[in-house]
Coordinates of C-alpha atoms in Angstrom, one line a residue:
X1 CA 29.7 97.7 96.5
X2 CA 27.3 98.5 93.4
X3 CA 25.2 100.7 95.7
X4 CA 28.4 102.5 96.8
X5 CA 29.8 103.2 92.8
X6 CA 26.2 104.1 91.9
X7 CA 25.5 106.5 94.6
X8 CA 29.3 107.7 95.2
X9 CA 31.0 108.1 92.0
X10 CA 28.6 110.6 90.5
X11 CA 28.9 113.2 93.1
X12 CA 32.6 112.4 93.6
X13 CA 33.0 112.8 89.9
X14 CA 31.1 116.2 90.4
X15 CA 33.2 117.5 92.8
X16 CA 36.4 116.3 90.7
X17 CA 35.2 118.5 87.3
X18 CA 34.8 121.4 90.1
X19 CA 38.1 121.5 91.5
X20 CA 39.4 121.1 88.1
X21 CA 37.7 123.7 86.8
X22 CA 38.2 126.3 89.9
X23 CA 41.8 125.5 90.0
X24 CA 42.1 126.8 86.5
X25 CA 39.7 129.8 87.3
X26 CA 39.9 130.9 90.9
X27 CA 38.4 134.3 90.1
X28 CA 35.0 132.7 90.5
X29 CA 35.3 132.1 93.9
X30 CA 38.1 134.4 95.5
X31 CA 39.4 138.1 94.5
X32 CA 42.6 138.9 93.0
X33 CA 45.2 140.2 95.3
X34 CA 47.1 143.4 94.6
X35 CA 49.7 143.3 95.8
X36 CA 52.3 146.9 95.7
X37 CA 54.6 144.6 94.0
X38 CA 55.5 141.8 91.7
X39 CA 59.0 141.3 91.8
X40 CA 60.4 138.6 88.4
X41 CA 64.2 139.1 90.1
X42 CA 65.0 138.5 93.3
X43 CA 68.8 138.6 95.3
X44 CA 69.4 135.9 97.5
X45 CA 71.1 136.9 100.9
X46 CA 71.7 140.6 98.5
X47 CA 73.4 138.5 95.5
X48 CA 76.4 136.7 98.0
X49 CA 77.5 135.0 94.9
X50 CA 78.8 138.5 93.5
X51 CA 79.4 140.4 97.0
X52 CA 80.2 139.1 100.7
X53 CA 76.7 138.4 101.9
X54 CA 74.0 140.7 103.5
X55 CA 76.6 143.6 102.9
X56 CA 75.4 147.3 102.1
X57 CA 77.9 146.6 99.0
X58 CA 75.6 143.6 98.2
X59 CA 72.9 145.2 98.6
X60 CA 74.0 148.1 95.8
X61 CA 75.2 145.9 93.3
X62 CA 72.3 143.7 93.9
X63 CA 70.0 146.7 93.1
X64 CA 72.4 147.9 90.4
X65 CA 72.4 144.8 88.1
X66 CA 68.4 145.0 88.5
X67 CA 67.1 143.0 91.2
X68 CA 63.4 143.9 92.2
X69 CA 63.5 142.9 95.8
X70 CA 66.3 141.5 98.4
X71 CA 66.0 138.9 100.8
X72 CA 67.5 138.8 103.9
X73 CA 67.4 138.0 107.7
X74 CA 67.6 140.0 110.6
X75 CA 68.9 139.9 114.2
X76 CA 68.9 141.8 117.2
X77 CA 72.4 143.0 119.3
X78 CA 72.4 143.3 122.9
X79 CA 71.9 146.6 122.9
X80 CA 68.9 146.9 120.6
X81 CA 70.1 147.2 117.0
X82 CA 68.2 145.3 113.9
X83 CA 71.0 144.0 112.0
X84 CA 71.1 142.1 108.6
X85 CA 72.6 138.7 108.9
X86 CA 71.6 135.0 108.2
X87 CA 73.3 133.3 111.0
X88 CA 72.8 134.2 114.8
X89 CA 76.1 132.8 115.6
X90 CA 78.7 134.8 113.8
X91 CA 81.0 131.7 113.2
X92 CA 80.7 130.9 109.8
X93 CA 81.0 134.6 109.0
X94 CA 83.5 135.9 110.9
X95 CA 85.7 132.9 112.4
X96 CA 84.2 134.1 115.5
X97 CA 81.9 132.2 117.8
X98 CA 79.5 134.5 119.0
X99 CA 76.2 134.9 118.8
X100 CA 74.8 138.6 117.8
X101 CA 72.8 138.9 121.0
X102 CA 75.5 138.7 123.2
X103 CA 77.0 141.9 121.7
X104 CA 76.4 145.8 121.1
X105 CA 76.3 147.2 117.6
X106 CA 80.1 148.5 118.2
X107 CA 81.5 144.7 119.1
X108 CA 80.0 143.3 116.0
X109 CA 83.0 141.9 114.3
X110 CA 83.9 141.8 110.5
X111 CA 82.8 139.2 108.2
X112 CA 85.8 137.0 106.5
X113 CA 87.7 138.5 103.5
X114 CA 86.3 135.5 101.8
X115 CA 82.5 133.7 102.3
X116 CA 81.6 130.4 100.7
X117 CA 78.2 130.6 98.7
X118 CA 75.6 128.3 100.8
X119 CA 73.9 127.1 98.0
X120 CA 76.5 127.4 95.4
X121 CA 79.7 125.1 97.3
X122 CA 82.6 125.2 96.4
X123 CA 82.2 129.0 95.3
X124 CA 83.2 131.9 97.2
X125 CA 82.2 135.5 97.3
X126 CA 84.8 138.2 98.6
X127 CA 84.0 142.5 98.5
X128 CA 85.4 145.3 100.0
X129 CA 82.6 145.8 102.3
X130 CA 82.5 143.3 105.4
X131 CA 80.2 144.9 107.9
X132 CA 77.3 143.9 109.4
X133 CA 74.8 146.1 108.2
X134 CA 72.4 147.7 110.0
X135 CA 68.2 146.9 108.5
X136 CA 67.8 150.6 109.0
X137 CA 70.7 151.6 106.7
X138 CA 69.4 149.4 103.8
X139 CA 65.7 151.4 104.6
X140 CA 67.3 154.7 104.0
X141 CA 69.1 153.4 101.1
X142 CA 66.4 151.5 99.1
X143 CA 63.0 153.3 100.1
X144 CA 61.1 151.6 97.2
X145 CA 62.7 148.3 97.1
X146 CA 60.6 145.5 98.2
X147 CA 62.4 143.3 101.0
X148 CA 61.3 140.2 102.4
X149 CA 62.8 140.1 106.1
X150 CA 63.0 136.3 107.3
X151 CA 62.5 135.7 111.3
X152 CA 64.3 133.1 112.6
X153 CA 64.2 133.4 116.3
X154 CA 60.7 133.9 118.6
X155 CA 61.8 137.3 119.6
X156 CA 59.0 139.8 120.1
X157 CA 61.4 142.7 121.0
X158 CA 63.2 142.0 117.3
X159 CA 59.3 141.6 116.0
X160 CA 58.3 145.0 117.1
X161 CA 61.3 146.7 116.5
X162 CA 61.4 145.9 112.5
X163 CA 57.7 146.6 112.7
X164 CA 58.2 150.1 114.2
X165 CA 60.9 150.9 111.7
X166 CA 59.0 149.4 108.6
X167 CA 56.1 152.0 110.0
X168 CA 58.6 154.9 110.1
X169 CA 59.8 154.6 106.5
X170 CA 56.5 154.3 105.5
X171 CA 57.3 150.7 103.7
X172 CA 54.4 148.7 105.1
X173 CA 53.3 147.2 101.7
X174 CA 56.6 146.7 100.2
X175 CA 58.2 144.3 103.2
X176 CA 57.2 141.1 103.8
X177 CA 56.8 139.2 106.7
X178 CA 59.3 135.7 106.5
X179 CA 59.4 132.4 108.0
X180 CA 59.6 128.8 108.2
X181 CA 58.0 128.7 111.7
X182 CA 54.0 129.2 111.8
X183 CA 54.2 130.5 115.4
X184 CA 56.6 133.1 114.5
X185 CA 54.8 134.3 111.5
X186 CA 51.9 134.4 113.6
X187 CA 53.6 136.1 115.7
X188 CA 54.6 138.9 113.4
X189 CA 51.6 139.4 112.2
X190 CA 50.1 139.9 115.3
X191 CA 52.7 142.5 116.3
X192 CA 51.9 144.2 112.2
X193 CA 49.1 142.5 110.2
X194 CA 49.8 145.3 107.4
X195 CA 52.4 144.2 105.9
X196 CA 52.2 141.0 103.6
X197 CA 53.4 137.3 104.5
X198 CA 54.9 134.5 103.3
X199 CA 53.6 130.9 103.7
X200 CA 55.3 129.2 106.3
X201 CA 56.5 125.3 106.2
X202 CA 53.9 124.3 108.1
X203 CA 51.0 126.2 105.7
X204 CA 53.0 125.4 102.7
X205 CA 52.5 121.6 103.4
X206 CA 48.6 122.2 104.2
X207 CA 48.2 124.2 100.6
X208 CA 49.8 121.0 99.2
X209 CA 47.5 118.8 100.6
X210 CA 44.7 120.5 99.7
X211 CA 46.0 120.9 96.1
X212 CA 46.1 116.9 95.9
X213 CA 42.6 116.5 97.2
X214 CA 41.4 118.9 95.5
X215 CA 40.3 121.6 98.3
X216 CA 42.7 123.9 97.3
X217 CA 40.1 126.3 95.0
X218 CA 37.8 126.5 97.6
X219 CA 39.9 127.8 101.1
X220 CA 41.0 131.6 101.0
X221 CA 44.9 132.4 101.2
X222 CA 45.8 135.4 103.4
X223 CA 49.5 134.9 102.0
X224 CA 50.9 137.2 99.1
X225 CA 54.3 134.7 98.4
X226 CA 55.1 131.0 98.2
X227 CA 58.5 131.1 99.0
X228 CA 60.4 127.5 98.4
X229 CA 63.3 125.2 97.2
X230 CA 64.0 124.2 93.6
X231 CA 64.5 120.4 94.7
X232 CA 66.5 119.8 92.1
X233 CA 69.2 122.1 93.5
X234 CA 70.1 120.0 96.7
X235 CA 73.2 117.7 96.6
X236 CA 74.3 119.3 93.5
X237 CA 75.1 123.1 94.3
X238 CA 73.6 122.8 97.7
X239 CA 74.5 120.2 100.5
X240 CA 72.6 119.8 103.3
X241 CA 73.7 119.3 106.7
X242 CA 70.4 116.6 107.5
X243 CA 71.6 113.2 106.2
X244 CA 67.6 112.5 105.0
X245 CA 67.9 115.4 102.6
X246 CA 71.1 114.1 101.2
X247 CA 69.4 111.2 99.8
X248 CA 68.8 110.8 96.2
X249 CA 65.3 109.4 96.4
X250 CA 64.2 111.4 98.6
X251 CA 65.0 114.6 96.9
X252 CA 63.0 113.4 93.6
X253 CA 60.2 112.5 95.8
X254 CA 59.8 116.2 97.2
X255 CA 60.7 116.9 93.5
X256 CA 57.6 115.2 92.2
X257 CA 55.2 116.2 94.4
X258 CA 56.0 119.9 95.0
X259 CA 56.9 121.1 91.6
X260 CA 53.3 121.0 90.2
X261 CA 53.1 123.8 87.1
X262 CA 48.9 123.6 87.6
X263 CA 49.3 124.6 91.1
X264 CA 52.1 127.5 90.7
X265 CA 49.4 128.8 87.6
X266 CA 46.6 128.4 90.8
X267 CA 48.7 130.7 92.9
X268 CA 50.0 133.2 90.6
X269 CA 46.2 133.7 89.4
X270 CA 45.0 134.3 93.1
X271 CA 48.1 137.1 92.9
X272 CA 50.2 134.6 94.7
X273 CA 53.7 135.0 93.9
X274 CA 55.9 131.8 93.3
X275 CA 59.6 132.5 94.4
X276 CA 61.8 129.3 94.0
X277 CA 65.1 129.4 95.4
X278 CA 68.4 129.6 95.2
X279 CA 68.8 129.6 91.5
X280 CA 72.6 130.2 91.0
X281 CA 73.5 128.3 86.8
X282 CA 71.4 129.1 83.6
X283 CA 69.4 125.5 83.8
X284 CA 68.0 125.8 87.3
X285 CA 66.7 129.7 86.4
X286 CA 65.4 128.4 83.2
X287 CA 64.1 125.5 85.1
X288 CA 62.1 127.4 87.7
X289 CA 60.5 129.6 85.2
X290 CA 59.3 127.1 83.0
X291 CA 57.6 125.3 86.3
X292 CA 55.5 128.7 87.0
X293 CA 57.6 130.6 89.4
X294 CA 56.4 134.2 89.3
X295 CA 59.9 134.9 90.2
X296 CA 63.4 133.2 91.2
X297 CA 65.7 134.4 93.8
X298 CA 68.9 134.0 92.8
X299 CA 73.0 134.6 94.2
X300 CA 74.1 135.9 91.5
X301 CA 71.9 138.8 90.3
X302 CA 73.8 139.5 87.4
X303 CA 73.8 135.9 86.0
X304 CA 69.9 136.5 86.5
X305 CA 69.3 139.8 84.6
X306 CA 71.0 138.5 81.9
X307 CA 69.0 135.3 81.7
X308 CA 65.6 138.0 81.9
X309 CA 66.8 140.2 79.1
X310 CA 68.0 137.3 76.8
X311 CA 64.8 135.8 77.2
X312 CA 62.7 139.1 77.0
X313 CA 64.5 139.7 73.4
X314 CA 64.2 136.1 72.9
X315 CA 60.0 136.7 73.0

């Protein structure tokens, strides 16, 4: 045991002052990405506290109150159409259970007058605007608005079709590949390796293991965003359908362990951007920010740009 502490402990002690170090100064060992954008305000879904959800009209006002980039998910119809919506199955949207494969753009049917907030319950959005919209349409509209496009489904043909249009309007460094699933991210970038990415679940957890062991300065990051929860959120403005994530204890323990400020500050000075999510009162925006988010994605863009500017003139 004495040989162990007296040849272990000072190399293990080494490598700890290292990490330590590098974690505060990554520009020794890895070059600072720059990215096309660095986005401080980001609209949730297009803002779908303030407008029906993933609507063109969301999309404006989201834009109009100041958001730098919207966040959505896209879908393919049956007859070939990239549409903007979060669910597949149109139930929850429109009262109608279908799924948006099964149908051509023209079939697509309306969304409900009124649309509770996912991670705000209890609240509901309403607008005069309740089409699907079409991904193309918000292209045309917003040409140098970053988007970050989530994939939820493993479906090349949907893959290659938002990569051919993100080509066509020229937007390759300003939209971002999405998703939870590493094969389907790897997937995307396969099909367009251009366009930046976001970690998946599957990477996230590996970055946090490697932050607690203290790898983390040493292994390169091809990803431009960490995209995640604000733990703090769930079973207060959020409910989630899994009973595990519904208990108390569990929550503070994903709390504890993922809301590190020292890692967020690792990220952001690697050009990492730190999105936390869904930030929809005053506390949880303030909250986020103080943690190290580069930026916080948000339902109600409004209730964001007025936190930003009161805390701008604030500084």
């Amino acid at each position: 045991m004495s040989m162990f502490l007296y040849l272990g402990l000072p190399p293990l002690a080494i490598y700890a002052l290292v990490s330590r170090y590098l974690l505060k100064n990554p520009h020794h060992l890895h070059k600072r990405k720059q990215p096309a954008f660095y986005c401080t305000h980001i609209s949730h879904r297009g803002g779908s506290g303030e407008k029906i959800e993933s609507t063109m009209e969301a999309f404006t006002h989201a834009v109009e109150q100041g958001t730098e980039m919207l966040e959505m998910d896209c879908h393919l119809t049956q007859d070939g159409y990239v549409v903007v919506s979060h669910d597949e199955n149109l139930k929850r949207q429109t009262g109608q259970d279908v799924n948006i494969s099964s149908l051509n753009l023209e079939e697509l049917p309306l969304y409900n007058e009124s649309l509770e907030v996912t991670f705000h319950a209890g609240h509901h959005s309403t607008g005069t605007d309740r089409k699907i919209a079409l991904l193309e349409d918000v292209f045309r509209k917003f040409p140098q608005i970053p988007i970050s496009i989530e994939i939820k489904e493993n479906n090349q043909q949907l893959m290659q079709e938002i990569s051919n249009m993100v080509k066509r309007y020229n937007r390759e460094n300003i939209t971002v590949w999405a998703s939870v699933d590493s094969t389907i991210l790897k997937k995307c970038r396969s099909i367009n390796s251009s366009m930046p990415y976001s970690f998946s679940m599957k990477r996230g957890v590996l970055v946090l293991l490697l932050f607690y062991i203290g790898l983390l300065p040493f292994v390169p990051l091809g990803e431009s965003l960490l995209q995640f929860y604000l733990p703090r959120i769930i079973n207060r403005t959020y409910i989630p359908e899994k009973g595990i994530l519904r208990k108390r204890l569990i929550v503070s323990f994903i709390d504890k362990i993922t809301m590190r400020k020292s890692l967020f500050k690792h990220l952001a000075a690697r050009g990492i951007q730190v999105h936390l999510f869904v930030c929809n009162e005053h506390k949880d925006i303030k909250e986020a920010f103080e943690l190290g988010a580069t930026g916080v994605m948000t339902d109600y863009p409004s209730l964001l740009s007025s936190y930003i500017q009161t805390y701008r003139s604030q500084h």
